[in-house]
Every structure is written in structure tokens, then in C-alpha cells.
mmCIF file of C-alpha atoms and ligand atoms in Angstrom:
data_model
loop_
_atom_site.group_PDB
_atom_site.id
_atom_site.type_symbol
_atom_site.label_atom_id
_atom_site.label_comp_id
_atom_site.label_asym_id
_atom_site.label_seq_id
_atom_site.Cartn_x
_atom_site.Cartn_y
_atom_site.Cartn_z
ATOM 1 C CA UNK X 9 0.000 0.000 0.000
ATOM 2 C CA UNK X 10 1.499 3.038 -0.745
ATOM 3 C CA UNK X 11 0.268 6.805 0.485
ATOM 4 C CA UNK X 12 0.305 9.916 -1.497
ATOM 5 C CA UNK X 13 1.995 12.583 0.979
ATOM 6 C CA UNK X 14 4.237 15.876 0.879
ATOM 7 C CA UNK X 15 7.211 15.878 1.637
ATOM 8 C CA UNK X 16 9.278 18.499 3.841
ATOM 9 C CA UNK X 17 12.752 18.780 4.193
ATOM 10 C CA UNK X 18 12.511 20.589 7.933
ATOM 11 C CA UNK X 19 14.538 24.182 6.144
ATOM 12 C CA UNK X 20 12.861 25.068 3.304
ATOM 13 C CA UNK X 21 9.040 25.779 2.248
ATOM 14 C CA UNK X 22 10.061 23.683 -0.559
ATOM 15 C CA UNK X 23 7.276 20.875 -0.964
ATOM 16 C CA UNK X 24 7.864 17.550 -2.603
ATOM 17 C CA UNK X 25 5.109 15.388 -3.662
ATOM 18 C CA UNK X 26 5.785 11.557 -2.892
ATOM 19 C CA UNK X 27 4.402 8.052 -1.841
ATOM 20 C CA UNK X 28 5.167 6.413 1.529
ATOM 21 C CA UNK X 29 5.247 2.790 1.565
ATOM 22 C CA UNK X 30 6.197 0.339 4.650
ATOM 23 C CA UNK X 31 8.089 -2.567 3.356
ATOM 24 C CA UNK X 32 9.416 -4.855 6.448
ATOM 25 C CA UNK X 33 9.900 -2.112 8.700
ATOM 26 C CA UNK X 34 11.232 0.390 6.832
ATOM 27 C CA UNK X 35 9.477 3.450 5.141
ATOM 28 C CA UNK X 36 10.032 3.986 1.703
ATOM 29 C CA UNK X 37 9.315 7.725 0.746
ATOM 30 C CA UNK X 38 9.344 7.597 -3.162
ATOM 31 C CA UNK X 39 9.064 10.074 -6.075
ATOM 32 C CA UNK X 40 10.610 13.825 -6.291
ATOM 33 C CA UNK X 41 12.531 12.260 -3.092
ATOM 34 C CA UNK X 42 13.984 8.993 -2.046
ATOM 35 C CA UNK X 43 14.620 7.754 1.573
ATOM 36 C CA UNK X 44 14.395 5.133 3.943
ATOM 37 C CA UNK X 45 14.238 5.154 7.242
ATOM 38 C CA UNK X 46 13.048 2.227 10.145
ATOM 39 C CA UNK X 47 9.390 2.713 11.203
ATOM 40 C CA UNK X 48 10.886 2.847 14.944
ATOM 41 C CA UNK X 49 12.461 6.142 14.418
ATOM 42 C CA UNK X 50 9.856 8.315 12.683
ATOM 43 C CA UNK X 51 7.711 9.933 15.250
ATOM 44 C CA UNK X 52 3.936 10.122 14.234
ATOM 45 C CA UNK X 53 1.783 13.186 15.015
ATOM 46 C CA UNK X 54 -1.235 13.284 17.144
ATOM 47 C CA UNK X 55 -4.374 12.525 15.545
ATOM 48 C CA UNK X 56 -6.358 15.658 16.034
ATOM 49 C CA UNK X 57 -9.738 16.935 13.955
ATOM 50 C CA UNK X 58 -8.902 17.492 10.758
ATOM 51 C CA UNK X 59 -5.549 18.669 10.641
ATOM 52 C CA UNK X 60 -3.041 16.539 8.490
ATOM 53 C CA UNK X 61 -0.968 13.500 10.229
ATOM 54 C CA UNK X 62 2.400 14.545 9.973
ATOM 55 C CA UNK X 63 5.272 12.221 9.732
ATOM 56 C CA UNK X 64 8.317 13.168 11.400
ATOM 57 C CA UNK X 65 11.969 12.537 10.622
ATOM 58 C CA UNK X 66 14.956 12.354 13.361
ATOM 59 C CA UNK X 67 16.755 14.973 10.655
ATOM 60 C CA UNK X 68 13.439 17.323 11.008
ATOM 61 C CA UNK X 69 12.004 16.573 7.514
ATOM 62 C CA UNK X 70 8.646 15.608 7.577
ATOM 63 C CA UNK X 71 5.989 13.928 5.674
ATOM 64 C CA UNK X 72 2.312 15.994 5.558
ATOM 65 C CA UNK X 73 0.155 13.093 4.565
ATOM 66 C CA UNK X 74 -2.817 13.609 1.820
ATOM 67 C CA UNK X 75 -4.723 10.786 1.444
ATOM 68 C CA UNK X 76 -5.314 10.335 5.407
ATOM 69 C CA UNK X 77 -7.687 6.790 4.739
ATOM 70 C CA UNK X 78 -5.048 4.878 3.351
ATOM 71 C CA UNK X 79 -2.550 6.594 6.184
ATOM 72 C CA UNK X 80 -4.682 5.153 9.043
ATOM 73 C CA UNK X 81 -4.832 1.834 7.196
ATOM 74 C CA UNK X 82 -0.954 2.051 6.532
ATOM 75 C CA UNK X 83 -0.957 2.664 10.704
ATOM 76 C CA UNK X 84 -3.066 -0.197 11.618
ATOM 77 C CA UNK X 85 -1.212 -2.675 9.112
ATOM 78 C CA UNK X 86 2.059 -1.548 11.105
ATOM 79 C CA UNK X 87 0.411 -1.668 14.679
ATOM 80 C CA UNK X 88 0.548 1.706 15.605
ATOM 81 C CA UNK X 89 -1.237 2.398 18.480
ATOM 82 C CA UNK X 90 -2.255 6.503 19.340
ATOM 83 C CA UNK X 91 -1.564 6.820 22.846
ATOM 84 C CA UNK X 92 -4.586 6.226 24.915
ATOM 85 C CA UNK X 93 -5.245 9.955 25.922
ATOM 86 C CA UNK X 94 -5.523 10.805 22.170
ATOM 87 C CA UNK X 95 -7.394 7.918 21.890
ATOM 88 C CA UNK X 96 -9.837 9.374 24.757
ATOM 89 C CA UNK X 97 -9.684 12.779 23.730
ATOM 90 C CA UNK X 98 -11.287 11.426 20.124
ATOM 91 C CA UNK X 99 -14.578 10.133 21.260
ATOM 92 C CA UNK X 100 -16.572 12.856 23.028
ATOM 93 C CA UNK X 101 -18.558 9.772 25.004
ATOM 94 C CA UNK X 102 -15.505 9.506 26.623
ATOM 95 C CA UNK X 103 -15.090 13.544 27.302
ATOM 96 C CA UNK X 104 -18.562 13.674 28.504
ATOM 97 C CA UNK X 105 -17.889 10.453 30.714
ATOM 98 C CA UNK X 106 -14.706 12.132 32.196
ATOM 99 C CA UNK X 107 -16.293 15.422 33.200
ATOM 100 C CA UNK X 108 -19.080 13.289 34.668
ATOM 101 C CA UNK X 109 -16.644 11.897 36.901
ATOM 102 C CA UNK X 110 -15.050 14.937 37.645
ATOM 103 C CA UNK X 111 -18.504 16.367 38.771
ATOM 104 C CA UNK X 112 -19.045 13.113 40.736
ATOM 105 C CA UNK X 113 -15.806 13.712 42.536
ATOM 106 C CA UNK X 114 -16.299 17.217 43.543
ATOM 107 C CA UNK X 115 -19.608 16.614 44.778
ATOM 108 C CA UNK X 116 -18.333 13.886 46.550
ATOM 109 C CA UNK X 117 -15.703 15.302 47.983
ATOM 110 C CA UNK X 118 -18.066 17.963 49.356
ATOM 111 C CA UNK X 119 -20.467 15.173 50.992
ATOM 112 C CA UNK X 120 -18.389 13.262 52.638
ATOM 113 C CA UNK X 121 -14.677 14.449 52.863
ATOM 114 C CA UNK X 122 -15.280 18.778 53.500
ATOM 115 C CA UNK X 123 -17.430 17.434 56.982
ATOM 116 C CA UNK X 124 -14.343 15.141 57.879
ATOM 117 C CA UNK X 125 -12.029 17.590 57.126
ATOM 118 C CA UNK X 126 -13.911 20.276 58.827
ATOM 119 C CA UNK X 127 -13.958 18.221 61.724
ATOM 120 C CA UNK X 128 -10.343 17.254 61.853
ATOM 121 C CA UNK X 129 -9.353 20.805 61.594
ATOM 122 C CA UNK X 130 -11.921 22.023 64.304
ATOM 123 C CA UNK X 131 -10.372 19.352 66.674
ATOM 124 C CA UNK X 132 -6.932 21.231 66.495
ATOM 125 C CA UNK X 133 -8.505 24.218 67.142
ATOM 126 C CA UNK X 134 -7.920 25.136 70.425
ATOM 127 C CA UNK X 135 -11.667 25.157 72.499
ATOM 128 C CA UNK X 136 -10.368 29.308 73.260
ATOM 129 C CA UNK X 137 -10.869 30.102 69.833
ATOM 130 C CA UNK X 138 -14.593 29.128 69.688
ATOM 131 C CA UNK X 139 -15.335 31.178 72.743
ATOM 132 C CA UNK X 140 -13.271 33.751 70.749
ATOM 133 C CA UNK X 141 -15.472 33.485 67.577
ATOM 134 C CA UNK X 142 -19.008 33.393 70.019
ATOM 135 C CA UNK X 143 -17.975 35.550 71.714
ATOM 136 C CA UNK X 144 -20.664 38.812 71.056
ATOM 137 C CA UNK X 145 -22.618 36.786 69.386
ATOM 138 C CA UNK X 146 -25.227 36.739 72.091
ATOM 139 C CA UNK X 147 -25.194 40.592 72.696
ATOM 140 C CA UNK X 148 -25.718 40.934 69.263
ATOM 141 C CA UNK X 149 -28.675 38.737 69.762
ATOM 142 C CA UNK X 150 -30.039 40.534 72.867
ATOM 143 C CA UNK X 151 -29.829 43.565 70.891
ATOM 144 C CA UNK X 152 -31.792 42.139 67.923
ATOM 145 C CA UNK X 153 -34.021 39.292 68.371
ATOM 146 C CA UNK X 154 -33.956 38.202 72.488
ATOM 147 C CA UNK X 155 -35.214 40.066 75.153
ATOM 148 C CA UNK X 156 -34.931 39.475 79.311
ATOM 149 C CA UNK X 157 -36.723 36.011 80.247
ATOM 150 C CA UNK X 158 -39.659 36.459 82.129
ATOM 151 C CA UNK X 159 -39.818 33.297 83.700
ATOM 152 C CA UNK X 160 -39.710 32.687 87.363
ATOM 153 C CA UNK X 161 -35.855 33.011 88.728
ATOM 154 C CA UNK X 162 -36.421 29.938 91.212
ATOM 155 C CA UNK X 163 -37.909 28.001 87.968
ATOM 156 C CA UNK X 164 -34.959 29.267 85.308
ATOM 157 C CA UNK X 165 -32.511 28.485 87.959
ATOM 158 C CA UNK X 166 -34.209 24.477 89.125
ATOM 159 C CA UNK X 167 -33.810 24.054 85.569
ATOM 160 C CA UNK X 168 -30.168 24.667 85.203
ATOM 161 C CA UNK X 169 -29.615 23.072 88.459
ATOM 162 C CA UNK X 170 -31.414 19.632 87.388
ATOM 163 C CA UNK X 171 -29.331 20.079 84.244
ATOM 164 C CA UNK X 172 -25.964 20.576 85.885
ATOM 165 C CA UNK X 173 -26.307 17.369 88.265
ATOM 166 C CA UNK X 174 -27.073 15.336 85.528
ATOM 167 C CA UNK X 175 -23.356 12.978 83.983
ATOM 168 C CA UNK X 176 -22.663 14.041 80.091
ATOM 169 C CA UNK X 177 -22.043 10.902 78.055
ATOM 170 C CA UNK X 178 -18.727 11.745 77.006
ATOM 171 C CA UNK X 179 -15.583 12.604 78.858
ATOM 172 C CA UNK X 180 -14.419 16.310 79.143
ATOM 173 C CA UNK X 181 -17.721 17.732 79.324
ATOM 174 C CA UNK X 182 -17.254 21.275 77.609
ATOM 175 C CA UNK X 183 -17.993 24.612 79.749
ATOM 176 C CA UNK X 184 -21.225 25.830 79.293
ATOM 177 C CA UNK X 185 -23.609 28.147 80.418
ATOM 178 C CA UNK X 186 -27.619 28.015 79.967
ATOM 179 C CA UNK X 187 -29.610 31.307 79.525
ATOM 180 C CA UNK X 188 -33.219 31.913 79.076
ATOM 181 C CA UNK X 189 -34.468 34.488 77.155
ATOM 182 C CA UNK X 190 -37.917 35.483 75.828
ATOM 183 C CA UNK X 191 -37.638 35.086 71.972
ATOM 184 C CA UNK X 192 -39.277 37.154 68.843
ATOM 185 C CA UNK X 193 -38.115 33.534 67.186
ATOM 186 C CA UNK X 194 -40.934 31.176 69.372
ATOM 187 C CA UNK X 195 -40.136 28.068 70.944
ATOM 188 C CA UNK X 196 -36.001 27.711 70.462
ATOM 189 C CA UNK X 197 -33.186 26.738 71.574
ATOM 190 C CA UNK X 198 -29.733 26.522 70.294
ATOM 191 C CA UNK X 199 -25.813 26.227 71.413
ATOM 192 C CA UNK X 200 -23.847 29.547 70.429
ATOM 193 C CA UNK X 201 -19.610 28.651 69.756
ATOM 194 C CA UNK X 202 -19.032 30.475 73.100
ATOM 195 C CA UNK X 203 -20.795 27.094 74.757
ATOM 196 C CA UNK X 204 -23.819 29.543 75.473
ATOM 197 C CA UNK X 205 -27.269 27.614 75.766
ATOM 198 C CA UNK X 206 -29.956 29.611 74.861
ATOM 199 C CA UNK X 207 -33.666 28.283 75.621
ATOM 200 C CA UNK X 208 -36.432 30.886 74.883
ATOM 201 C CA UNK X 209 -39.163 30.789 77.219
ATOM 202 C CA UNK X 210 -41.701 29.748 74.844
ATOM 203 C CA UNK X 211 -39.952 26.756 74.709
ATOM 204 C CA UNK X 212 -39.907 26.060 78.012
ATOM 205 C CA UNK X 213 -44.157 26.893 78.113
ATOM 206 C CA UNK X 214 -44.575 25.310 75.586
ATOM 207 C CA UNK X 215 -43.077 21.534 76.840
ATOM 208 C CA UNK X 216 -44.234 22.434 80.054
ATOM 209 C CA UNK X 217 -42.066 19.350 81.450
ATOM 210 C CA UNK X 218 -38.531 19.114 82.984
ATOM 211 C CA UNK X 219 -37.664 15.939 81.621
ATOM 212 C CA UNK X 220 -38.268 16.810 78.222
ATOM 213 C CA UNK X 221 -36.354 20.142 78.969
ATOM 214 C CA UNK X 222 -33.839 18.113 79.972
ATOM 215 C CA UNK X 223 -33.824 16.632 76.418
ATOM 216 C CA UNK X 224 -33.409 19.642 74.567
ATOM 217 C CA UNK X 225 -30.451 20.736 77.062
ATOM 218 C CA UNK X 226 -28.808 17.427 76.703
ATOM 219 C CA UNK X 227 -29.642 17.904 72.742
ATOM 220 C CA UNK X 228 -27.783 21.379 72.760
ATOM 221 C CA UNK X 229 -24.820 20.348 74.815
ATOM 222 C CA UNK X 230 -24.289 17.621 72.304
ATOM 223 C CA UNK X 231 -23.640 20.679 69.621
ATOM 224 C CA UNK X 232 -21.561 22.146 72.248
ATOM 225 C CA UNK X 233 -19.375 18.988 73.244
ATOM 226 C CA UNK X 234 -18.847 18.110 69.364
ATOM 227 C CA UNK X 235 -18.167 21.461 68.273
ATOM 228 C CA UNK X 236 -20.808 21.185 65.399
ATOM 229 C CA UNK X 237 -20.849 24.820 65.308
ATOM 230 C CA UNK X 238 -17.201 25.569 64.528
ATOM 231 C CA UNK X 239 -17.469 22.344 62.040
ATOM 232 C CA UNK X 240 -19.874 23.957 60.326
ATOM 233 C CA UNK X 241 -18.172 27.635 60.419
ATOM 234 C CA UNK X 242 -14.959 25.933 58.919
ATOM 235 C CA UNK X 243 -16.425 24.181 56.361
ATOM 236 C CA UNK X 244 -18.816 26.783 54.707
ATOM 237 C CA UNK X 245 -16.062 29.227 54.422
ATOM 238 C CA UNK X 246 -14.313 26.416 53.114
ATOM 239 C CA UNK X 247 -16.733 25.855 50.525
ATOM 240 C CA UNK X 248 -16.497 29.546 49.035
ATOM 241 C CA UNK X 249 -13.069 29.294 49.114
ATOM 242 C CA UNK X 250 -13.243 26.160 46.931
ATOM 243 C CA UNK X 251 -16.196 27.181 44.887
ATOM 244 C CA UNK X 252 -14.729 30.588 44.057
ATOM 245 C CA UNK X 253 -11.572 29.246 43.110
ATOM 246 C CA UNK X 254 -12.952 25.282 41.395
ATOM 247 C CA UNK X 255 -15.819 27.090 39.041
ATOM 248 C CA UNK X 256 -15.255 31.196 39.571
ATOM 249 C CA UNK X 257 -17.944 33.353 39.351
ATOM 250 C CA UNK X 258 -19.760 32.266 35.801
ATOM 251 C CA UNK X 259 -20.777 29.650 37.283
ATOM 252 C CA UNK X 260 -22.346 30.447 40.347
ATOM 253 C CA UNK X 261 -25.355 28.250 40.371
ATOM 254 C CA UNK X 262 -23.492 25.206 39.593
ATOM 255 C CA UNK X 263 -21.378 26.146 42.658
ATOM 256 C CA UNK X 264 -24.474 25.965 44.454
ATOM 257 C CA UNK X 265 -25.634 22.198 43.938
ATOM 258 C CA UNK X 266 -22.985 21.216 46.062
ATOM 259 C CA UNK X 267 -23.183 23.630 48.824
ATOM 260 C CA UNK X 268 -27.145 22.635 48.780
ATOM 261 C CA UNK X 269 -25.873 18.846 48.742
ATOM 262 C CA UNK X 270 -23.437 19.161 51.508
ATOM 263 C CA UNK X 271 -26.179 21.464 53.866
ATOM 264 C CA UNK X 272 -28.644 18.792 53.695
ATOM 265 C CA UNK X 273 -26.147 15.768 54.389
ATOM 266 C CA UNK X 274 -24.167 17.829 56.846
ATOM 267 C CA UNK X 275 -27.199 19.002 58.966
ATOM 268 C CA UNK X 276 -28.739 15.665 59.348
ATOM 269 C CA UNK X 277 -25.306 14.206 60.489
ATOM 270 C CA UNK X 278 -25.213 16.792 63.280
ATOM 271 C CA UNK X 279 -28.797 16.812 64.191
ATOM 272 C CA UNK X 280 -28.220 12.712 64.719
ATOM 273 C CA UNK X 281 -24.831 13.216 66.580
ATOM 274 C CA UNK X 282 -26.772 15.792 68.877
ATOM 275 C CA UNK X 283 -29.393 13.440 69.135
ATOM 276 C CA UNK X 284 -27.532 10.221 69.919
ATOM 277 C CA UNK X 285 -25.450 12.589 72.468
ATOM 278 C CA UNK X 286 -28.743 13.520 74.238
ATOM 279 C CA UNK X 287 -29.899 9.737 73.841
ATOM 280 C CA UNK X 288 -26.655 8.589 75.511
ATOM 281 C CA UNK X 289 -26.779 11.069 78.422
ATOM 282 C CA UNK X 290 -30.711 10.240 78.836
ATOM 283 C CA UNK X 291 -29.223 6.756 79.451
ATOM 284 C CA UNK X 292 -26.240 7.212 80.991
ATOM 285 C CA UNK X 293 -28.825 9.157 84.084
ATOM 286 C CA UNK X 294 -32.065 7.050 83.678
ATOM 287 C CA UNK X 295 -34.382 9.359 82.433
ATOM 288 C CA UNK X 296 -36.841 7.881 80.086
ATOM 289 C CA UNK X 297 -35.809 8.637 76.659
ATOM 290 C CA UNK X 298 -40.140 8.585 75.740
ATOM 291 C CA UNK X 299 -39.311 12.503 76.916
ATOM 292 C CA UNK X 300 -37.065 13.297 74.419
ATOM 293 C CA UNK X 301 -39.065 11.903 71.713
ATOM 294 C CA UNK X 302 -41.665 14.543 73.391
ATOM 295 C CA UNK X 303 -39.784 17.244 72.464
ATOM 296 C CA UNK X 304 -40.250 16.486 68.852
ATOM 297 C CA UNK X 305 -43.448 15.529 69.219
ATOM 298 C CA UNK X 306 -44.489 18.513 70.972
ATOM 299 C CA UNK X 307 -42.634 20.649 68.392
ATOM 300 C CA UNK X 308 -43.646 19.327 65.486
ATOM 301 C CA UNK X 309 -47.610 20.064 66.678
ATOM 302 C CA UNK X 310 -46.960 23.702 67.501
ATOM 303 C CA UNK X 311 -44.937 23.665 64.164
ATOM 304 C CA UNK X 312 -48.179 23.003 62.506
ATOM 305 C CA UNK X 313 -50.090 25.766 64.231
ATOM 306 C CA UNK X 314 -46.519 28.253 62.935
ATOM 307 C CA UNK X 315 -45.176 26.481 60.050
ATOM 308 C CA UNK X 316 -42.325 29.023 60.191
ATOM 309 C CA UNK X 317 -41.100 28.028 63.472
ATOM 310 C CA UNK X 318 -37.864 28.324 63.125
ATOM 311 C CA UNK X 319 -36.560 25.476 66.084
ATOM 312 C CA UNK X 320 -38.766 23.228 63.278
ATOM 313 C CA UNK X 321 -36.563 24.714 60.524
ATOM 314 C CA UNK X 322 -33.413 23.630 61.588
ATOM 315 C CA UNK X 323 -34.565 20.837 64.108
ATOM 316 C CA UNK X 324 -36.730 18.947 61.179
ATOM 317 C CA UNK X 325 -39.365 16.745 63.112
ATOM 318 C CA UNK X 326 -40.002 13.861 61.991
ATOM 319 C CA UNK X 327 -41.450 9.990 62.896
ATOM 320 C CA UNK X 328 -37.774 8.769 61.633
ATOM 321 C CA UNK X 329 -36.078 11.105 64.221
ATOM 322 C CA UNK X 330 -38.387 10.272 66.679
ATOM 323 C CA UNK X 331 -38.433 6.441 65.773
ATOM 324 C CA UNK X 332 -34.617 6.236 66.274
ATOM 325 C CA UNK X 333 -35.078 8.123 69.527
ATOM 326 C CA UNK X 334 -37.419 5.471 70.562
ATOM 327 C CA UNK X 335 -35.518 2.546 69.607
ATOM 328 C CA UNK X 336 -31.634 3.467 70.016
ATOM 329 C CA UNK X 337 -30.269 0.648 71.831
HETATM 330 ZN ZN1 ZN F 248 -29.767 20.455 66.852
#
């Protein structure tokens, strides 16, 4: 088989027009020149759209080849194998497969390594630099959405004392400090970095029992002994950082399917951690874990009656939660 091609000599413009032939090994360039040279040391370009193979020459000469068919047949006679990157980079299945497991990665890598990494890194952290961080975060509060409890001192204060008797489930219990505030926000209660409890007063109406208080303190302090907060401060700014730099600002929606992703996964991890935490330390002091199931259970009715309770919003009720409440061994 011979191929029509054009012939370069590497210096000049000067085109030749000849035939390449393979006979045992050897190419045969034929017609306005003559050379041989062993298939093993002519270097073979790239296959890429429609551009012309080229042929290349240790000297620098170089073959443009014109009747690309009978090239590729020539190739495939010889055994010439494109390296497999060209031979991915040909078939656009391929492309689109690759960037499908590049987005599968990323996404991935959001789900399930940010949170452990956000947790490793917040376990370094020295505890000083969450108080640092909470720090004015609850006069900020005060000054915006809380105002002074108005619940009975002696009741506020048999609260925190029932709490503060009770064993946490997990060795080096964190410093903490539970404060009751009346609430524009309804029936709350969440753990601020400083390792500040807050319980609104509508929360404590509205469960109207100190065991099931007890449950949403125990709940709270689980936050507060696994640094959830902090986790959760370290890994959103870690996902703008990545975001910004992995798909810049054109794409800012795409960056968002992740972040959405992650939020979902990451909340319900922590809302089970805080719940096993307050299931363990129910245990661990013999109070009948049917109580902390009330919590939800009270919650999730007044949610009905305020579908934009916010405790509801970020403390989803629901009969899984409560099921695995129930039957945690
Ligand atoms: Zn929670």
C-alpha cells in the first residue's frame, strides 16, 4: 500500500510530492525524493480533527500526509497504536464520561470528605478560639431578636440546676452556660460557639415538662461537646473558598448544587450526633428517653399551628427522628 503525501525537508518551504510505503519495517518515501528510514524512528503526530498527520523525521524533515484513509490503514497494518489519551480525547462519550466523573468527585468530595475535614481541623482548634469566635454573638442577639426572660428566677434556675447534676455521656464535658431568654423567634433553643445555651421561654411553656427540657439541654450540649458549630463555620467558608476558586464566578449556580448537597447531608449528620449525644446522656442518668421523643413531638404540633417556626426549621421533626429516639439501643 502506498500513500500519497508531501514531503518536507525541515529548512525550506520547498514541498515535494511523494508516496510512503512500509516494506518490512522500513518506510520507503518515493518520487521527487527517495529515503528510507526504520518505522521505529519516525515519530507520528497526534491525531487531532482534521488537521493533516504529519510524519516526522529524526533529521526534522517531515511527511504531511494527503490521502489520510489509506494513512490510518498504513498505521493499523504496522500496529501503531495513538496513545490512549488521544485515543480518549477522540470520542466525546468519553469527554462527557470524564467530566461526569469529575462532577461526581467534587460533589463527593463535598459530601463526605469537606465534613471530615472540617472536623479534623476544628479538633486542632484550640476550644479558646470558639469562645473567641461566640464571643458577642449573644449581645448581638439581645440587641436584635432576644429580650430578658420572664420566667420565674427559682424556675430558670431548678432548671439549670437539674441540668448541671445530671453525667454528660462523654468525657471532658465542655464549659457551658444556659440562659433563658424570651424570643421574637418562638419556641427555640440553640448552642452559640461560646458554649452559650440559649432556651427561649416559649420553649420552656410550651413543653411544660422538665424531663423533656432536659432533652433539649442534653440535645444542645451535644452541639456544644462536638463542636458542630465551629465544624460547620470551617467548612462553609471552606466551601467559598473552593467554589470561588474550582468554578469562579460564571458559574455560580453550579457552585451551588454542592453547597445545597453538603447542607442537607451535613445538617442531618449533626442533628443525629446531637441526638444520639442527648440519647446517651438520657441513658447514661435514667431518664426515660419517651421525653425526648416529646420534644419532637411537641414541636412538630406547635410547628403546625406556625409552620415558620424556626426550632422546626433547623430541628426537622419527623417519625424517623423520633423512631430512632425510641428505639436506640
Ligand atoms: Zn440540633
Amino acid at each position: 500500500m502506498s500513500v500519497l503525501a508531501s514531503y518536507y525537508d525541515g529548512r525550506t518551504s520547498r514541498r515535494h510530492q511523494v508516496t510512503l510505503e512500509v516494506v518490512a519495517g522500513v518506510a520507503q518515501v518515493r518520487g521527487e525524493i527517495e529515503r528510507d528510514c526504520p518505522i521505529g524512528q519516525l515519530r507520528v503526530s497526534e491525531r487531532f480533527a482534521r488537521a493533516a498527520r504529519k510524519v516526522s523525521f529524526p533529521d526534522g524533515a517531515y511527511l504531511e500526509i494527503i490521502d489520510g484513509a489509506a494513512f490510518r490503514e498504513l498505521l493499523q497494518e504496522t500496529g501503531h497504536q495513538d496513545s490512549l489519551v488521544v485515543r480518549l480525547q477522540q470520542s466525546w462519550r468519553h469527554a462527557l464520561a470524564a467530566c461526569a466523573v469529575l462532577v461526581a468527585v467534587v460533589v463527593l468530595s463535598y459530601v463526605y470528605l469537606l465534613p471530615l475535614a472540617a472536623q479534623g481541623i476544628a479538633a486542632t482548634l484550640p476550644v479558646a478560639v470558639d469562645r473567641q469566635i461566640g464571643q458577642g454573638t449573644l449581645e448581638f442577639l439581645d440587641q436584635h431578636v432576644l429580650a430578658p426572660s420572664q420566667l420565674d428566677a427559682r424556675r430558670t434556675q431548678a432548671i439549670t440546676a437539674r441540668f448541671r447534676a445530671l453525667t454528660a455521656p462523654l468525657p471532658d464535658a465542655p464549659d457551658y452556660q444556659i440562659v433563658f431568654r424570651k424570643s421574637r423567634i418562638g419556641p427555640n433553643a440553640f448552642a452559640l460557639p461560646s458554649g452559650q445555651i440559649v432556651v427561649t421561654d416559649e420553649i420552656v411553656r410550651l413543653l411544660d415538662d422538665d424531663d423533656a427540657l432536659m432533652g433539649v439541654l442534653a440535645h444542645e450540649l451535644g452541639h456544644v461537646h462536638r463542636r458542630h458549630l465551629m465544624r460547620r463555620l470551617i467548612q462553609s467558608s471552606a466551601i467559598a473558598a473552593t467554589a470561588t476558586v474550582l468554578f469562579g464566578d460564571v458559574s455560580a449556580v453550579l457552585a451551588n448544587i454542592p453547597t445545597v448537597l453538603l447542607d442537607l447531608k451535613y445538617s442531618r449528620d449533626i442533628e443525629r450526633e446531637a441526638d444520639d449525644y442527648a440519647i446517651a446522656m438520657f441513658k447514661a442518668n435514667g431518664l426515660p428517653r419517651q421525653k425526648l421523643a416529646l420534644v419532637f413531638e411537641k414541636l412538630e404540633s406547635a410547628g403546625k399551628d406556625d409552620p415558620a417556626s424556626p426550632y422546626l426549621s433547623s430541628h426537622p421533626a419527623n417519625d424517623e427522628r423520633i423512631a430512632h429516639i425510641l428505639g436506640a439501643r
